[in-house]
Amino acid sequence: MTEKPNSRKLALEILMEVTRQEEYSHIAIRRTLEKYQYIGKQERAFITRLTEGTLEWMLHLDYIINQFSSVKVPKMKPVIRNILRMSVYQLKFMDSVPPSAVCDEAVKLAVGKGFRGLKGFVNGVLRNIARNLDKAAYPEKSDPVAYLSVIYSMPEWIVEDWLSAYGRETTESMLGAFLKKEPLSIRPNLEKISAMELKKRLEDRGIVVSEAAWPSYALRIAGYDYLGAIPEFREGLFQVQDVSSMLVVEAAAPTEGDLCMDVCAAPGGKSLHLAEKLHGTGWVEARDLTEYKAELIRENARRLGAENLSVCTWDACICHEESVGKADIVLADLPCSGLGVLGKKTDLKYRMTREQQKELASLQRRILTAVQAYVKPGGILIYSTCTISPEENEENAAWFLKQFPFESVPLTDCIPEGVKAETLDKGYIQLLPGVHGCDGFFIAKFRKIKGTDS
């Protein structure tokens, strides 16, 4: 008989992977849940919430711990640091867990990890916090950077940049949106099933399904245990994809027979969406840098049954001469800081720096320089990112128009009516969490001017 694993121990191991081994949180969580598929739905949900919540609120939790501990968080041993973080998260955000149980389980974890000598320290800090949590002090609202950073657990440099770009009200709306758990967005494979048919099938399995505000075919699901256990997913009847990502292909507006290239395609959601829109005609060439990423695209293509799509490995920074002037549509959804998807990838905010963001903006320009050559005269290039940094988005779009023979194409006819933005007629949109009800995403549409060379 398989021994039942300890949920808190598994959560601690995930936290160690993310904070010490620099594994991405969504990968570490998924790998653990796949390894222990036999544990109950309630325990799986507990592990997910505890790990994601601790990572999301890490700066906030550290701020609390530092007020009640003689040893400050940076000086603690990594295991003890993470035990205290996950325990304070339970004390503050999980009312169903008794404080005594939180403290006792934390001590057991410390002893189990070989820190018997620190069990008194762990117990003392946590019981002090449990008794005085309502007395914890926070920065004053009059200091917006420090206040928003601690209250919403966001690094100060990001808060500073967003306050400068978007103002306090919008910044606070975005910060709040990242901490709000949303249902998973899915795109029905309309070549196999209608949105309403899929909705009914999923609901018959006890899954909670709602219709997204836009696009018209998008659905949101909740109340499921494990994605891979849903037969409709295994049968290729839907793809996990945020609605903001779906808008990239809506903006591209492919027509039957088009030759499309997706130059940074993994895991393939947009490539497969393009292939679906072509209704078995034309062709989609999906490219990415490594064989690992290429295989991710192939796996999804096999599952969805896409036959008008091929996958290859290619460095997008290097111009592929055989592709010059061939594409009706080029999708350039490029590597970026990822600060628009912090609700799904909670640890990105702790990894990214201003310096890395600048390097990514430069990388985006190098890739755009190479891939714009693939667009035939009169063809379309879509530039998109999953971030909300003007340096990576509006500034790069303006730079592109100055460097290459392209013109902006208004998005008013291809973006759903429910998506409001003053810039649609200028050919771009910056989607913001807390404003548009989706991930942070940037989309710009360009047309290559006829009569020009690459």
Coordinates of C-alpha atoms in Angstrom, one line a residue:
M1 CA 0.0 0.0 0.0
T2 CA 1.3 3.4 -1.0
E3 CA 2.1 5.7 2.0
K4 CA 0.1 8.8 2.0
P5 CA 2.4 11.9 1.6
N6 CA 2.2 14.8 4.0
S7 CA 0.6 17.8 2.2
R8 CA 2.7 20.4 4.1
K9 CA 5.9 18.6 3.5
L10 CA 5.1 18.5 -0.3
A11 CA 4.3 22.2 -0.2
L12 CA 7.6 22.9 1.5
E13 CA 9.5 20.9 -1.1
I14 CA 7.8 22.9 -3.9
L15 CA 8.8 26.2 -2.1
M16 CA 12.4 25.0 -1.8
E17 CA 12.4 24.1 -5.5
V18 CA 11.2 27.6 -6.5
T19 CA 13.2 29.7 -4.0
R20 CA 16.5 27.8 -4.0
Q21 CA 16.6 25.8 -7.2
E22 CA 14.9 28.6 -9.2
E23 CA 12.3 26.3 -10.7
Y24 CA 9.2 28.0 -12.1
S25 CA 6.3 27.6 -9.6
H26 CA 3.7 26.4 -12.1
I27 CA 6.1 23.7 -13.3
A28 CA 7.1 22.6 -9.8
I29 CA 3.5 22.4 -8.6
R30 CA 2.3 20.5 -11.8
R31 CA 5.2 18.0 -11.5
T32 CA 4.3 17.3 -7.8
L33 CA 0.6 16.9 -8.5
E34 CA 1.3 14.6 -11.4
K35 CA 3.6 12.5 -9.3
Y36 CA 1.0 12.1 -6.5
Q37 CA -2.1 11.8 -8.7
Y38 CA -3.6 9.3 -6.2
I39 CA -4.0 11.9 -3.3
G40 CA -7.4 13.4 -2.8
K41 CA -8.9 16.4 -4.6
Q42 CA -9.0 18.3 -1.3
E43 CA -5.4 17.7 -0.5
R44 CA -4.3 18.7 -4.0
A45 CA -6.2 21.9 -3.7
F46 CA -4.6 22.5 -0.3
I47 CA -1.1 22.0 -1.7
T48 CA -1.8 24.3 -4.6
R49 CA -3.3 27.0 -2.6
L50 CA -0.6 26.9 0.1
T51 CA 2.3 27.0 -2.3
E52 CA 0.8 29.6 -4.7
G53 CA -0.4 31.7 -1.9
T54 CA 2.9 31.7 0.0
L55 CA 4.8 32.7 -3.2
E56 CA 2.2 35.4 -4.1
W57 CA 2.3 37.0 -0.7
M58 CA 6.0 36.4 0.1
L59 CA 7.1 40.0 0.5
H60 CA 4.0 40.6 2.7
L61 CA 4.7 37.5 4.8
D62 CA 8.4 38.5 5.2
Y63 CA 7.3 41.9 6.4
I64 CA 5.2 40.4 9.1
I65 CA 7.8 37.8 10.2
N66 CA 10.5 40.5 10.5
Q67 CA 8.3 42.3 13.0
F68 CA 8.1 39.3 15.4
S69 CA 11.4 37.6 14.9
S70 CA 14.8 38.5 16.4
V71 CA 16.4 36.9 13.4
K72 CA 15.4 38.7 10.2
V73 CA 14.2 36.7 7.2
P74 CA 17.3 37.1 5.0
K75 CA 19.5 35.7 7.8
M76 CA 17.4 32.6 8.4
K77 CA 18.3 29.1 7.0
P78 CA 16.3 28.7 3.8
V79 CA 14.2 25.7 5.1
I80 CA 13.2 27.6 8.3
R81 CA 12.5 30.7 6.2
N82 CA 10.0 28.8 4.0
I83 CA 8.5 27.0 6.9
L84 CA 7.7 30.3 8.6
R85 CA 6.4 31.8 5.4
M86 CA 4.0 29.0 4.6
S87 CA 2.9 29.0 8.3
V88 CA 2.2 32.7 8.4
Y89 CA 0.3 32.4 5.2
Q90 CA -2.0 29.8 6.8
L91 CA -2.4 32.0 9.9
K92 CA -3.4 35.1 7.9
F93 CA -5.2 33.7 4.9
M94 CA -6.5 30.2 5.7
D95 CA -9.1 30.6 8.5
S96 CA -10.1 27.0 8.4
V97 CA -6.7 25.9 9.8
P98 CA -6.4 26.3 13.6
P99 CA -3.3 28.3 14.8
S100 CA -2.3 25.5 17.1
A101 CA -2.2 23.1 14.2
V102 CA -0.2 25.5 12.1
C103 CA 2.4 25.9 14.8
D104 CA 2.6 22.2 15.6
E105 CA 3.0 21.1 12.0
A106 CA 5.7 23.8 11.4
V107 CA 7.7 22.4 14.3
K108 CA 7.3 18.8 12.9
L109 CA 8.6 20.0 9.5
A110 CA 11.6 21.7 11.1
V111 CA 12.5 18.6 13.0
G112 CA 11.8 16.4 10.0
K113 CA 14.3 18.5 8.0
G114 CA 17.0 18.0 10.6
F115 CA 16.6 21.3 12.5
R116 CA 15.6 19.9 15.9
G117 CA 17.6 22.6 17.6
L118 CA 15.5 25.3 16.0
K119 CA 12.1 23.9 16.9
G120 CA 11.8 26.3 19.8
F121 CA 12.6 29.3 17.6
V122 CA 10.0 28.2 15.0
N123 CA 7.4 27.6 17.7
G124 CA 8.1 30.8 19.5
V125 CA 8.0 33.1 16.4
L126 CA 4.8 31.5 15.1
R127 CA 2.9 31.6 18.4
N128 CA 3.9 35.2 18.9
I129 CA 2.6 36.0 15.4
A130 CA -0.6 34.0 16.0
R131 CA -1.3 36.0 19.2
N132 CA -0.4 39.4 17.7
L133 CA -1.2 39.2 14.0
D134 CA -3.8 41.9 14.2
K135 CA -1.1 44.3 15.7
A136 CA 1.2 44.0 12.7
A137 CA 2.1 47.4 11.3
Y138 CA 2.3 48.4 7.6
P139 CA 3.7 51.3 5.6
E140 CA 1.6 54.5 5.5
K141 CA -0.6 55.1 2.4
S142 CA 1.2 58.4 2.0
D143 CA 4.2 56.4 0.8
P144 CA 2.6 54.8 -2.2
V145 CA 5.6 52.7 -3.3
A146 CA 6.3 51.2 0.1
Y147 CA 2.6 50.8 0.9
L148 CA 1.6 49.1 -2.4
S149 CA 4.7 47.0 -2.4
V150 CA 4.0 45.5 1.0
I151 CA 0.2 45.4 0.9
Y152 CA 0.1 43.6 -2.5
S153 CA 3.5 41.8 -2.2
M154 CA 5.1 43.4 -5.3
P155 CA 8.8 44.5 -5.6
E156 CA 9.2 48.2 -5.3
W157 CA 10.8 48.8 -8.7
I158 CA 7.7 47.3 -10.4
V159 CA 5.4 49.5 -8.4
E160 CA 7.4 52.6 -9.2
D161 CA 7.3 51.9 -12.9
W162 CA 3.6 51.2 -13.0
L163 CA 2.8 54.3 -10.9
S164 CA 4.8 56.3 -13.4
A165 CA 3.1 54.7 -16.4
Y166 CA -0.5 54.2 -15.2
G167 CA -1.1 56.2 -12.1
R168 CA -2.1 55.0 -8.6
E169 CA -5.7 54.0 -9.3
T170 CA -5.0 51.7 -12.2
T171 CA -1.8 50.4 -10.6
E172 CA -3.7 49.4 -7.5
S173 CA -6.4 47.7 -9.7
M174 CA -3.8 45.7 -11.4
L175 CA -2.1 44.7 -8.2
G176 CA -5.4 43.5 -6.7
A177 CA -6.3 41.6 -9.9
F178 CA -3.1 39.6 -9.8
L179 CA -4.0 38.3 -6.3
K180 CA -7.6 37.3 -7.3
K181 CA -8.0 33.7 -8.4
E182 CA -9.8 33.5 -11.7
P183 CA -11.3 30.4 -13.5
L184 CA -9.1 28.9 -16.2
S185 CA -9.7 30.2 -19.7
I186 CA -10.1 27.6 -22.5
R187 CA -10.5 27.8 -26.2
P188 CA -12.8 25.2 -27.7
N189 CA -11.5 23.4 -30.8
L190 CA -14.2 24.6 -33.1
E191 CA -13.2 22.2 -35.8
K192 CA -14.4 19.4 -33.5
I193 CA -17.0 20.8 -31.2
S194 CA -19.1 24.0 -30.6
A195 CA -18.5 26.1 -27.5
M196 CA -22.0 25.3 -26.2
E197 CA -21.6 21.5 -26.8
L198 CA -18.3 21.5 -25.0
K199 CA -19.8 23.5 -22.1
K200 CA -22.6 20.9 -21.7
R201 CA -20.2 18.0 -21.7
L202 CA -17.9 19.6 -19.1
E203 CA -20.9 20.5 -16.9
D204 CA -22.1 16.9 -17.1
R205 CA -18.8 16.0 -15.4
G206 CA -19.5 18.4 -12.6
I207 CA -17.1 21.1 -13.8
V208 CA -18.2 24.7 -13.3
V209 CA -18.3 26.4 -16.8
S210 CA -19.0 30.0 -17.6
E211 CA -18.9 32.0 -20.8
A212 CA -16.1 34.5 -21.1
A213 CA -17.1 38.1 -21.9
W214 CA -15.1 37.8 -25.2
P215 CA -14.3 36.3 -27.6
S216 CA -17.7 34.7 -28.2
Y217 CA -16.3 31.1 -28.2
A218 CA -14.2 31.4 -25.0
L219 CA -15.1 29.5 -21.9
R220 CA -13.8 29.5 -18.3
I221 CA -13.7 26.4 -16.1
A222 CA -13.4 25.8 -12.4
G223 CA -14.1 23.0 -9.9
Y224 CA -12.0 20.3 -11.8
D225 CA -9.3 18.2 -10.2
Y226 CA -6.6 17.6 -12.7
L227 CA -6.6 18.9 -16.3
G228 CA -5.1 15.7 -17.8
A229 CA -7.9 13.7 -16.2
I230 CA -10.6 15.5 -18.2
P231 CA -11.5 13.3 -21.2
E232 CA -12.4 16.3 -23.4
F233 CA -8.9 17.7 -22.9
R234 CA -7.3 14.4 -23.8
E235 CA -9.5 14.2 -26.9
G236 CA -8.3 17.6 -28.1
L237 CA -11.6 19.3 -27.7
F238 CA -10.1 22.4 -26.1
Q239 CA -6.9 24.2 -25.5
V240 CA -5.9 26.1 -22.3
Q241 CA -5.4 29.7 -23.4
D242 CA -6.1 33.1 -21.9
V243 CA -8.6 35.3 -23.7
S244 CA -5.9 38.0 -24.2
S245 CA -3.9 35.4 -26.1
M246 CA -6.9 34.5 -28.2
L247 CA -7.1 38.2 -29.3
V248 CA -3.7 37.9 -31.0
V249 CA -5.1 35.6 -33.6
E250 CA -8.3 37.6 -33.8
A251 CA -6.1 40.6 -34.6
A252 CA -4.2 38.6 -37.2
A253 CA -7.5 37.8 -38.9
P254 CA -6.2 35.0 -41.2
T255 CA -8.1 34.0 -44.3
E256 CA -8.3 30.6 -45.8
G257 CA -5.1 29.6 -47.8
D258 CA -2.8 32.0 -45.8
L259 CA 0.8 31.0 -45.1
C260 CA 1.4 31.9 -41.4
M261 CA 4.6 31.8 -39.3
D262 CA 4.6 31.9 -35.5
V263 CA 8.3 32.6 -34.7
C264 CA 8.3 32.0 -30.9
A265 CA 5.4 29.6 -30.8
A266 CA 5.8 27.3 -27.7
P267 CA 3.6 25.8 -26.3
G268 CA 1.6 26.4 -29.5
G269 CA -1.7 27.9 -28.4
K270 CA -1.6 30.7 -31.0
S271 CA -0.2 28.5 -33.8
L272 CA -3.0 26.0 -33.2
H273 CA -5.6 28.8 -33.1
L274 CA -4.3 30.0 -36.5
A275 CA -4.5 26.5 -37.9
E276 CA -8.1 26.2 -36.7
K277 CA -9.0 29.5 -38.3
L278 CA -7.7 28.3 -41.6
H279 CA -10.2 25.4 -41.6
G280 CA -7.7 22.9 -42.9
T281 CA -6.4 25.2 -45.7
G282 CA -3.2 27.1 -45.9
W283 CA -0.3 26.3 -43.6
V284 CA 1.1 27.3 -40.2
E285 CA 4.8 27.0 -39.5
A286 CA 5.5 27.1 -35.8
R287 CA 9.0 27.7 -34.7
D288 CA 10.9 27.9 -31.4
L289 CA 14.4 27.9 -30.2
T290 CA 14.8 24.4 -28.7
E291 CA 13.7 20.9 -29.5
Y292 CA 12.1 20.7 -26.0
K293 CA 9.9 23.7 -26.9
A294 CA 9.2 22.3 -30.4
E295 CA 8.0 19.0 -28.9
L296 CA 5.6 20.9 -26.6
I297 CA 4.0 22.3 -29.8
R298 CA 3.9 18.9 -31.4
E299 CA 2.2 17.3 -28.4
N300 CA -0.6 19.9 -28.5
A301 CA -0.9 19.6 -32.2
R302 CA -1.3 15.9 -32.0
R303 CA -3.8 16.2 -29.2
L304 CA -5.9 18.8 -31.1
G305 CA -5.5 17.0 -34.5
A306 CA -4.1 19.9 -36.4
E307 CA -2.9 18.7 -39.8
N308 CA -2.1 22.1 -41.5
L309 CA 0.8 22.8 -39.2
S310 CA 4.5 22.0 -39.1
V311 CA 7.0 22.6 -36.3
C312 CA 10.7 23.3 -36.5
T313 CA 13.5 24.7 -34.3
W314 CA 15.0 28.0 -35.3
D315 CA 16.7 30.9 -33.5
A316 CA 14.3 33.8 -34.1
C317 CA 17.2 36.3 -33.9
I318 CA 18.6 34.9 -37.1
C319 CA 16.9 35.6 -40.4
H320 CA 15.9 32.4 -42.2
E321 CA 16.7 33.4 -45.8
E322 CA 14.4 30.8 -47.4
S323 CA 11.4 32.4 -45.6
V324 CA 12.0 36.0 -46.8
G325 CA 8.9 37.5 -48.4
K326 CA 6.8 34.3 -48.1
A327 CA 4.4 34.8 -45.2
D328 CA 0.9 36.3 -45.4
I329 CA 1.0 36.6 -41.5
V330 CA 3.9 36.5 -39.1
L331 CA 3.1 36.2 -35.4
A332 CA 5.9 37.6 -33.2
D333 CA 4.7 36.9 -29.7
L334 CA 8.2 37.5 -28.2
P335 CA 10.1 36.7 -25.0
C336 CA 9.3 39.4 -22.5
S337 CA 9.4 40.2 -18.8
G338 CA 6.0 38.4 -18.3
L339 CA 4.7 40.9 -15.8
G340 CA 1.3 40.7 -17.3
V341 CA 0.8 37.0 -16.2
L342 CA 1.8 37.3 -12.6
G343 CA -1.6 35.9 -11.5
K344 CA -0.5 32.6 -13.1
K345 CA 3.2 32.6 -12.7
T346 CA 3.5 34.0 -9.2
D347 CA 7.3 33.9 -8.8
L348 CA 8.2 35.9 -11.9
K349 CA 8.0 39.2 -10.1
Y350 CA 10.8 38.1 -7.8
R351 CA 13.0 37.0 -10.7
M352 CA 12.7 40.0 -13.0
T353 CA 14.9 43.1 -12.7
R354 CA 14.9 46.5 -14.5
E355 CA 18.2 45.4 -16.2
Q356 CA 16.7 42.2 -17.4
Q357 CA 13.7 44.1 -18.7
K358 CA 15.9 46.4 -20.8
E359 CA 17.8 43.4 -22.1
L360 CA 14.5 41.8 -23.2
A361 CA 13.4 45.0 -24.9
S362 CA 16.6 44.9 -26.9
L363 CA 16.1 41.2 -27.7
Q364 CA 12.6 42.0 -29.0
R365 CA 14.1 44.5 -31.4
R366 CA 16.7 42.0 -32.7
I367 CA 14.0 39.4 -33.3
L368 CA 11.7 42.0 -35.0
T369 CA 14.5 43.0 -37.3
A370 CA 15.0 39.4 -38.4
V371 CA 11.4 38.2 -38.8
Q372 CA 9.9 41.3 -40.4
A373 CA 11.6 40.2 -43.6
Y374 CA 9.4 37.1 -43.8
V375 CA 6.3 39.2 -44.4
K376 CA 5.3 39.5 -48.1
P377 CA 4.3 43.0 -49.4
G378 CA 0.7 43.6 -48.1
G379 CA 1.1 40.9 -45.5
I380 CA 0.6 41.3 -41.7
L381 CA 3.0 41.2 -38.8
I382 CA 1.5 40.9 -35.3
Y383 CA 3.8 42.0 -32.4
S384 CA 2.6 40.9 -29.0
T385 CA 3.9 40.4 -25.4
C386 CA 2.5 39.2 -22.1
T387 CA 3.7 42.2 -20.2
I388 CA 2.6 45.7 -19.4
S389 CA 5.9 47.6 -19.7
P390 CA 5.8 50.5 -22.2
E391 CA 9.5 50.0 -22.9
E392 CA 8.7 46.5 -24.3
N393 CA 5.4 47.5 -25.9
E394 CA 4.5 50.9 -27.1
E395 CA 8.1 52.1 -27.4
N396 CA 9.1 49.0 -29.4
A397 CA 6.1 49.4 -31.7
A398 CA 7.0 53.0 -32.4
W399 CA 10.6 52.1 -33.0
F400 CA 9.5 49.3 -35.4
L401 CA 7.5 51.7 -37.6
K402 CA 10.4 54.1 -37.8
Q403 CA 12.8 51.3 -38.9
F404 CA 10.9 49.2 -41.4
P405 CA 8.4 49.7 -44.3
F406 CA 5.3 48.9 -42.4
E407 CA 2.2 50.8 -41.5
S408 CA -0.2 50.5 -38.5
V409 CA -3.4 48.7 -39.1
P410 CA -6.5 49.7 -37.0
L411 CA -7.8 46.9 -34.7
T412 CA -11.3 48.2 -34.6
D413 CA -12.7 45.7 -37.0
C414 CA -11.1 42.6 -35.6
I415 CA -11.2 43.0 -31.8
P416 CA -14.5 42.1 -30.1
E417 CA -16.8 45.1 -29.2
G418 CA -16.5 44.3 -25.5
V419 CA -12.8 45.2 -25.5
K420 CA -12.5 48.9 -24.9
A421 CA -9.3 50.9 -25.6
E422 CA -8.7 54.4 -27.1
T423 CA -5.8 53.1 -29.1
L424 CA -7.6 50.5 -31.3
D425 CA -7.7 52.9 -34.3
K426 CA -3.9 53.4 -33.9
G427 CA -3.3 49.7 -34.4
Y428 CA -2.4 48.6 -30.9
I429 CA -3.9 47.8 -27.5
Q430 CA -2.5 47.4 -24.0
L431 CA -4.7 45.0 -22.0
L432 CA -4.4 45.5 -18.3
P433 CA -5.4 43.1 -15.4
G434 CA -8.1 44.7 -13.3
V435 CA -9.2 46.9 -16.2
H436 CA -9.9 44.4 -19.1
G437 CA -10.6 41.3 -17.0
C438 CA -7.7 39.3 -18.5
D439 CA -3.9 38.8 -18.4
G440 CA -1.8 41.9 -19.1
F441 CA -1.1 41.7 -22.8
F442 CA 0.1 44.0 -25.7
I443 CA -0.9 43.5 -29.3
A444 CA 0.1 45.7 -32.3
K445 CA -0.8 45.1 -35.9
F446 CA 1.4 46.2 -38.9
R447 CA 1.0 45.8 -42.6
K448 CA 4.1 45.7 -45.0
I449 CA 3.8 48.5 -47.5
K450 CA 3.5 47.2 -51.0
G451 CA 6.3 48.0 -53.4
T452 CA 9.0 47.7 -50.7
D453 CA 11.8 45.3 -50.2
S454 CA 12.5 43.3 -47.0

